[in-house]
Short mmCIF file of C-alpha atoms in Angstrom, two decimals:
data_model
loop_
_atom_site.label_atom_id
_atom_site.label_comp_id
_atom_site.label_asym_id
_atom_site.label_seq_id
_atom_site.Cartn_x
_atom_site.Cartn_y
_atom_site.Cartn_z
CA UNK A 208 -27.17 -37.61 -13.39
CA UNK A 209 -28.99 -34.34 -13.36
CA UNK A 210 -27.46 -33.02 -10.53
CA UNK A 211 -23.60 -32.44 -10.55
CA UNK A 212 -22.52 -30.13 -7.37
CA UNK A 213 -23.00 -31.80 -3.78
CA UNK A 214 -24.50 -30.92 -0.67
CA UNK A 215 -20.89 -30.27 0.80
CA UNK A 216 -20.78 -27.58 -1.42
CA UNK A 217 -23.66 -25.24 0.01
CA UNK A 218 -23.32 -23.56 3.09
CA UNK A 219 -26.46 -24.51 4.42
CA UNK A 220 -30.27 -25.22 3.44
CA UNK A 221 -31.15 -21.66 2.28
CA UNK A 222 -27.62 -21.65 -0.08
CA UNK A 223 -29.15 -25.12 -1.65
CA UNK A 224 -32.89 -22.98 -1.85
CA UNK A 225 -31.25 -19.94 -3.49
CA UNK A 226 -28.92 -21.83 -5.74
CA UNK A 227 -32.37 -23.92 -6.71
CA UNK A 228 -34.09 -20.79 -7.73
CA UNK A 229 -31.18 -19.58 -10.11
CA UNK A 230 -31.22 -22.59 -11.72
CA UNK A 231 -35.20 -22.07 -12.65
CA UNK A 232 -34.00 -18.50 -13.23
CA UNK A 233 -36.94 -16.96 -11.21
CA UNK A 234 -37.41 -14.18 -8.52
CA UNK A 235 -37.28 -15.20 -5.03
CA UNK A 236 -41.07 -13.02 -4.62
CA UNK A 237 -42.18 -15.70 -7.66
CA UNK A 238 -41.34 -18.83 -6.06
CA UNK A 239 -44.24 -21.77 -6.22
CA UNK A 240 -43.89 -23.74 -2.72
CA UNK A 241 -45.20 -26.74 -4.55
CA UNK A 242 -42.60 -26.86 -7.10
CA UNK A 243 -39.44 -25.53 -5.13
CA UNK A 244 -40.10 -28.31 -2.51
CA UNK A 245 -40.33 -31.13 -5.09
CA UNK A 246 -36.51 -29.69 -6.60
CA UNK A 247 -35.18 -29.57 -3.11
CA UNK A 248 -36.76 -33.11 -2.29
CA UNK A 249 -35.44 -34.28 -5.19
CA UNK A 250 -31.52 -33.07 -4.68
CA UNK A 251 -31.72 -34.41 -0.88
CA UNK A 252 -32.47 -37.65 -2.62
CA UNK A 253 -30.10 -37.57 -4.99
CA UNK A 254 -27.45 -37.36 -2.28
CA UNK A 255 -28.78 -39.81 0.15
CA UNK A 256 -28.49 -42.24 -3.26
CA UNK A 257 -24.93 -41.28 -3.62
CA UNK A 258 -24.30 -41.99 0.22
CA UNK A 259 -23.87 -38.98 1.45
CA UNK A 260 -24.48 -37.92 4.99
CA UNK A 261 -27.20 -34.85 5.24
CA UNK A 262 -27.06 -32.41 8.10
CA UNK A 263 -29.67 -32.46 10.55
CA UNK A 264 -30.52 -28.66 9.28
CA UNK A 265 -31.44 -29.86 5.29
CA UNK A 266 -33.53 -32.19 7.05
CA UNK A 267 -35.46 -29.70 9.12
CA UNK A 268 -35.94 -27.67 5.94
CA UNK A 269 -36.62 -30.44 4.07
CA UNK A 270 -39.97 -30.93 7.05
CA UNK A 271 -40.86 -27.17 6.56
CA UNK A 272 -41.24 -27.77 2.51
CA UNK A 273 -43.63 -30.44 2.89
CA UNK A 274 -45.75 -28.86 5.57
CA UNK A 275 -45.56 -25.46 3.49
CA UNK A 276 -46.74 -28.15 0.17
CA UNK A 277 -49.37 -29.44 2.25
CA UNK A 278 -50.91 -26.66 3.73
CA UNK A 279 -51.00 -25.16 0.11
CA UNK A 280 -52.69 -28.33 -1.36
CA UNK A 281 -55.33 -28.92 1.54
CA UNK A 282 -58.43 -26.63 0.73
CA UNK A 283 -58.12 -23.20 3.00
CA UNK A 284 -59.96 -22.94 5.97
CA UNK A 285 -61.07 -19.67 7.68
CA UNK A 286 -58.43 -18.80 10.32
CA UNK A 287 -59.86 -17.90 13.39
CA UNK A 288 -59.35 -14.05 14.66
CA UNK A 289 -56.30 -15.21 16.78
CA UNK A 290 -54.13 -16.47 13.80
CA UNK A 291 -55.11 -13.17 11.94
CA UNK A 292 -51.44 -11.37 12.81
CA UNK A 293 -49.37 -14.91 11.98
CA UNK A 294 -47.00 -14.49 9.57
CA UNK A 295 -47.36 -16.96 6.50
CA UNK A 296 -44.78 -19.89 6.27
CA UNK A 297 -44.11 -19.00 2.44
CA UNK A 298 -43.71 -15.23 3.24
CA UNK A 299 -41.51 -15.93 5.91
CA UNK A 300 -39.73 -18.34 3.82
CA UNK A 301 -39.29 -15.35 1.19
CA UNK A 302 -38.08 -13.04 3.57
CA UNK A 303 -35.51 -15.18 5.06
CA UNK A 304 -34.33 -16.04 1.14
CA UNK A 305 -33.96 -12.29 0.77
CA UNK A 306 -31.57 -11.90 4.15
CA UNK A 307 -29.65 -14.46 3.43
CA UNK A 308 -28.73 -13.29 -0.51
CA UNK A 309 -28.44 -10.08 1.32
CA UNK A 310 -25.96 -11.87 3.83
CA UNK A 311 -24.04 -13.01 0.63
CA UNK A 312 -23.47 -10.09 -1.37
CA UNK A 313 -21.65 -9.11 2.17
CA UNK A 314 -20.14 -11.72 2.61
CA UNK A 315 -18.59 -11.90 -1.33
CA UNK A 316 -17.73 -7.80 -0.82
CA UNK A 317 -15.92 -9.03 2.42
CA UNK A 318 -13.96 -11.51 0.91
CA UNK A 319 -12.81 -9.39 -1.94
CA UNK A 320 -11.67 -6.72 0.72
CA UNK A 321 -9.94 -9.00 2.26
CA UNK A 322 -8.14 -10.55 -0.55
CA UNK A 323 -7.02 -6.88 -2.07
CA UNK A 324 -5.60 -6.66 2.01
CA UNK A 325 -3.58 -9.64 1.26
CA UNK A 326 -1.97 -8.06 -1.29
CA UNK A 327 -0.76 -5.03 0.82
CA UNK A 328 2.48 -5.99 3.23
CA UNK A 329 3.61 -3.53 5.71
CA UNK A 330 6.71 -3.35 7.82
CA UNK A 331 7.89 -1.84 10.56
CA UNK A 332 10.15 0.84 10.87
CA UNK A 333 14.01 0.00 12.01
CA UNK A 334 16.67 1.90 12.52
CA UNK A 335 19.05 2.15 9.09
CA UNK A 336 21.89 3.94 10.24
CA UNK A 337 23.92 0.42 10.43
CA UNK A 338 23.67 0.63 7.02
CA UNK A 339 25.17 3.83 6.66
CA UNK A 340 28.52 3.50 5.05
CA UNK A 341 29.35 7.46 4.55
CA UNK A 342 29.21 10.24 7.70
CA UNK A 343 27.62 12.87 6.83
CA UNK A 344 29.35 15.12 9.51
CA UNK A 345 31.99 16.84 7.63
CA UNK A 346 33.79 17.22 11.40
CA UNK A 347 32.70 17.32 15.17
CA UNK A 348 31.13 20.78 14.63
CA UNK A 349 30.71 21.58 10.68
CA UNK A 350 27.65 20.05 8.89
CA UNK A 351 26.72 19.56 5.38
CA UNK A 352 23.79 22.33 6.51
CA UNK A 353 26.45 24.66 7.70
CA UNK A 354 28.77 24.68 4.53
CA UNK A 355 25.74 24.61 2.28
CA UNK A 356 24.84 28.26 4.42
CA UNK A 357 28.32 29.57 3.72
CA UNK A 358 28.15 28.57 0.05
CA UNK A 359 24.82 30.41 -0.04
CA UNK A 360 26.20 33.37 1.45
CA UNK A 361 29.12 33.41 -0.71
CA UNK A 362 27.27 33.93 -3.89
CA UNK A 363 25.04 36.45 -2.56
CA UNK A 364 28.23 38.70 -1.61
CA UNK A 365 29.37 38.04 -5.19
CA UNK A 366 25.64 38.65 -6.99
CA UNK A 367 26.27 35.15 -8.41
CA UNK A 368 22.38 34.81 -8.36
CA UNK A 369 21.97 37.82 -10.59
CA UNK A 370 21.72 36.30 -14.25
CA UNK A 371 25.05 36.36 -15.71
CA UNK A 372 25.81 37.75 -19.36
CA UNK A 373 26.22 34.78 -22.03
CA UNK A 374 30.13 34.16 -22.95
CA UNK A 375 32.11 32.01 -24.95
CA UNK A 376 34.49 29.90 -22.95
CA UNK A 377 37.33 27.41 -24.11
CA UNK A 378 37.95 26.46 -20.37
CA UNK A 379 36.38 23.46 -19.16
CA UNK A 380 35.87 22.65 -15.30
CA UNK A 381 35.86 18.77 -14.19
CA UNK A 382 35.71 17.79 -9.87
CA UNK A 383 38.87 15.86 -10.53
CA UNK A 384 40.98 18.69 -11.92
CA UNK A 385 39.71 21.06 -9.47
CA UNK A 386 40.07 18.73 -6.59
CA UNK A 387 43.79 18.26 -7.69
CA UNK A 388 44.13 21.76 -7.51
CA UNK A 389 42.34 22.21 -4.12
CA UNK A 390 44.94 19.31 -2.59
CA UNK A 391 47.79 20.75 -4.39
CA UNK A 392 46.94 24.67 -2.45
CA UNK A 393 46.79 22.85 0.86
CA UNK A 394 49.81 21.21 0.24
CA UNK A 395 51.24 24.41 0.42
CA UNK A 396 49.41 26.58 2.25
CA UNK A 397 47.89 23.82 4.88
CA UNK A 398 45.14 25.77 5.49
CA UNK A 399 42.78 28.16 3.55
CA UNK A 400 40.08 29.80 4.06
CA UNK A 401 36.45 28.47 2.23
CA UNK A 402 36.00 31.40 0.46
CA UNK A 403 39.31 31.44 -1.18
CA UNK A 404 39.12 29.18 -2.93
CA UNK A 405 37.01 30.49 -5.21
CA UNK A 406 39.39 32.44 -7.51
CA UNK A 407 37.26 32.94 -10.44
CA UNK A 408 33.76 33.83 -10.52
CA UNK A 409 32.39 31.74 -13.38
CA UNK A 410 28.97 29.54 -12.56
CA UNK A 411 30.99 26.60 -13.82
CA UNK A 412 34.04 27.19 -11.58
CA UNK A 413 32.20 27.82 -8.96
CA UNK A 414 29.65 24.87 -9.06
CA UNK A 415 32.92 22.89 -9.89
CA UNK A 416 34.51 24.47 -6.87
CA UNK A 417 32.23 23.64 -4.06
CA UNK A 418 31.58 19.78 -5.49
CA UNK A 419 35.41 19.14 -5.43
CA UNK A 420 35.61 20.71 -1.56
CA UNK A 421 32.22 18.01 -0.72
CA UNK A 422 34.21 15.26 -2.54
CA UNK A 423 37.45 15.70 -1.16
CA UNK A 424 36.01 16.10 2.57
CA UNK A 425 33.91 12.66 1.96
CA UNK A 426 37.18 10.99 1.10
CA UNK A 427 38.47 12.16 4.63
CA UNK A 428 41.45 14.27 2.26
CA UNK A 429 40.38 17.70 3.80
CA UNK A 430 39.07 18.57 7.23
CA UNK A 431 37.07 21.44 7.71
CA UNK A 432 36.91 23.83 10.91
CA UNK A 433 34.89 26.31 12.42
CA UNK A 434 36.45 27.69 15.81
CA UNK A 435 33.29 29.63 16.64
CA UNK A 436 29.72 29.90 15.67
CA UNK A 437 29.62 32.23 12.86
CA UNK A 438 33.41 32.62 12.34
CA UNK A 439 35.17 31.74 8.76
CA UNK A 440 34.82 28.32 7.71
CA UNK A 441 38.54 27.16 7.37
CA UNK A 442 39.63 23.95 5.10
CA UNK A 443 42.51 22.38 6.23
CA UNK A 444 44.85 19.30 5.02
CA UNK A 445 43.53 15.80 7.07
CA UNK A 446 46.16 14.22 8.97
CA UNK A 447 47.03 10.83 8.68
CA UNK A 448 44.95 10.57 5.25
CA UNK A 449 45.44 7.44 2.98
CA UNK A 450 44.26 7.86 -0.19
CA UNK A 451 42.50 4.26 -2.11
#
């Protein structure tokens, strides 16, 4: 069989037309009416042999091929001055090729938009904090933004952002120690001021220092206090704490 595709495989009389002229691998300007006609003839047959229905619009093109064949076979008259502005059927016939390939390359840019959309999935937003397992509010008035401002003001009293001279140290600093040490001074003491507890004046000891007092108050082991706005931030032993 010559032809292989079907007619339920076009979109319509001017997708059989264009996919006709690819296969003769011409222009659509250089199309002969005579010989276009006879291929498109020729395919509607073909599917009418293999019993298969043809819209009523391949039908109506099919007409408008042999009229267009006919007219170009028949010897040319003169056209009279009132058919002088009438457009011809095979120029129209061009020009309706070229909006509908037009139409296509749209249509196939469309379709590749929309296929690169599919791809994308959005959501929209909830509210996570039932997933929040950890409060950040180390008590009802101190915040994590508060003691981070007190640390901050700490080291600028003690020029700890001033580069400090290189020295050899033996001592090392872990959170664990330091937060044994921290519970072991409020054991005593049962409450000590923030700044106090920074004995030695070491980067180390005090980076140490001020992870231990973030840890501890996560755990719920320390509580820490502010009476006023501005006053001394106080650390003070939690009550009723049970350590896992």
């Amino acid at each position: 069989m010559d032809y292989t595709v079907t007619i339920d495989q076009f979109e319509g009389p001017l997708d059989l037309l264009l996919h006709l002229i690819k296969q003769s691998d011409i222009e659509i300007e250089e199309i002969e009416v005579s010989k276009i006609a006879e291929q498109y003839l020729k395919y509607i047959q073909k599917q009418e042999e293999m019993n298969l229905d043809i819209a009523s619009e391949y039908l109506n093109m099919a007409a408008e091929l042999i009229e267009m064949k006919s007219n170009h076979l028949l010897p040319r008259q003169k056209k009279d001055t009132t058919d002088e502005f009438e457009e011809d059927p095979k120029d129209r016939l061009i020009r309706r090729l070229k909006e509908y390939e037009q139409y296509k390359k749209v249509v196939s840019s469309l379709r590749e938009l929309e296929e690169n959309r599919n791809l994308v999935y959005t959501k929209e937003p909830v509210n996570l904090s039932i997933y929040q397992t950890t409060d950040t509010t180390l008590s009802e008035d101190i915040t994590l933004d508060k003691l981070l401002q007190a640390f901050q003001e700490l080291l600028k009293r003690k020029e700890l952002e001033k580069p400090l001279h290189t020295t050899v140290t033996k001592k090392e600093y872990s959170v664990s120690k330091r937060s044994f040490e921290i519970k072991e001074i409020l054991r005593k003491k049962k409450k000590v001021a923030f700044q106090e507890l920074f004995h030695e004046w070491s980067r180390d000891y005090v980076v140490v220092t001020f992870l231990s007092i973030l840890d501890l108050a996560k755990k719920q082991v320390l509580a820490i206090e502010q009476t006023h706005n501005f006053d001394e931030i106080v650390l003070a032993v939690k009550e009723e704490t049970h350590e896992s």
